[in-house]
XYZ file of C-alpha atoms in Angstrom:
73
model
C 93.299 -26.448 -123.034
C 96.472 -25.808 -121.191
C 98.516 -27.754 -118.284
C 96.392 -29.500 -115.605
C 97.997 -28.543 -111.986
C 97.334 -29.484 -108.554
C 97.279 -27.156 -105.640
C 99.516 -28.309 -102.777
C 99.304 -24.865 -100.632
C 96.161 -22.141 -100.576
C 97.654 -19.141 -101.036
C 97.088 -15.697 -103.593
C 98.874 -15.690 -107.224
C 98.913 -12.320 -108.319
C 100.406 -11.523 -111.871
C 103.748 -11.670 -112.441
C 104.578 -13.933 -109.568
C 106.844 -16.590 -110.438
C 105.712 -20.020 -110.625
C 107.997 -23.490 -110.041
C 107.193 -26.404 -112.097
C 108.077 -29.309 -110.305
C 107.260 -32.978 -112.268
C 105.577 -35.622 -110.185
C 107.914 -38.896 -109.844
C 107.117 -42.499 -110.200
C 104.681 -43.998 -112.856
C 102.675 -41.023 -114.862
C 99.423 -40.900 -115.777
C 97.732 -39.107 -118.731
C 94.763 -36.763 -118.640
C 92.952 -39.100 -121.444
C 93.130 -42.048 -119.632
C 91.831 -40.245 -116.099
C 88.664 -39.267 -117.937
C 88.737 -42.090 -120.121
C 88.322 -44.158 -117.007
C 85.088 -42.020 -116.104
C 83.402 -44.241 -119.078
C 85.002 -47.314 -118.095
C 85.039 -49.997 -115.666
C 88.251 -49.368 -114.408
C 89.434 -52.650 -112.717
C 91.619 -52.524 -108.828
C 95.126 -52.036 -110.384
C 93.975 -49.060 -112.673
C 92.486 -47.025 -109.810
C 95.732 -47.399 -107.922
C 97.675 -46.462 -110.474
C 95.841 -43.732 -110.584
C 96.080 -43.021 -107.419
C 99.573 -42.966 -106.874
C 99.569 -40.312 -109.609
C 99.197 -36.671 -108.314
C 95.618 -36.258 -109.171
C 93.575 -33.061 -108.421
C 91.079 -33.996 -105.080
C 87.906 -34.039 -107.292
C 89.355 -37.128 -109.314
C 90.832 -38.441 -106.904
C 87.838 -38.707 -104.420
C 85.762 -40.847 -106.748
C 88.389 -42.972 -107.893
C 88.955 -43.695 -103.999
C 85.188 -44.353 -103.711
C 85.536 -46.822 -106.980
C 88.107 -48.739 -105.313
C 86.652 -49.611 -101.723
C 83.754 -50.612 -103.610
C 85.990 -52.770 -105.757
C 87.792 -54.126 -103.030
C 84.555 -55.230 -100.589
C 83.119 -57.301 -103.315
């Protein structure tokens, strides 16, 4: 449980530190319907939705995969 983040810059967080929450623009995209899309065919426009949402690399990999494979057929 708890907010889902993705790391733009490597670098140490020690305790204390102060942290800037800065919202994504442009369309959002829940955490349900990223995993729900795991058990789904997701169709073309759904993956790029997707991916215009700042997703964390290990989604966003796959999803990238899903689409070319989309797209070539």
């Amino acid at each position: 449980p708890g907010p889902y983040c993705r790391v733009l810059a490597e670098g140490a967080v020690s305790a204390g530190d102060s942290v800037l929450f800065e919202p994504g623009s442009g369309d959002r995209v829940s955490l349900l319907e990223v995993f729900e899309a795991e058990f789904v065919a997701p169709d073309a426009a759904m993956l790029r939705r997707h991916l215009a949402a700042p997703l964390a690399e290990r989604f966003r990999q796959g999803k990238e995969e899903r689409l070319a494979t989309l797209e070539a057929s």
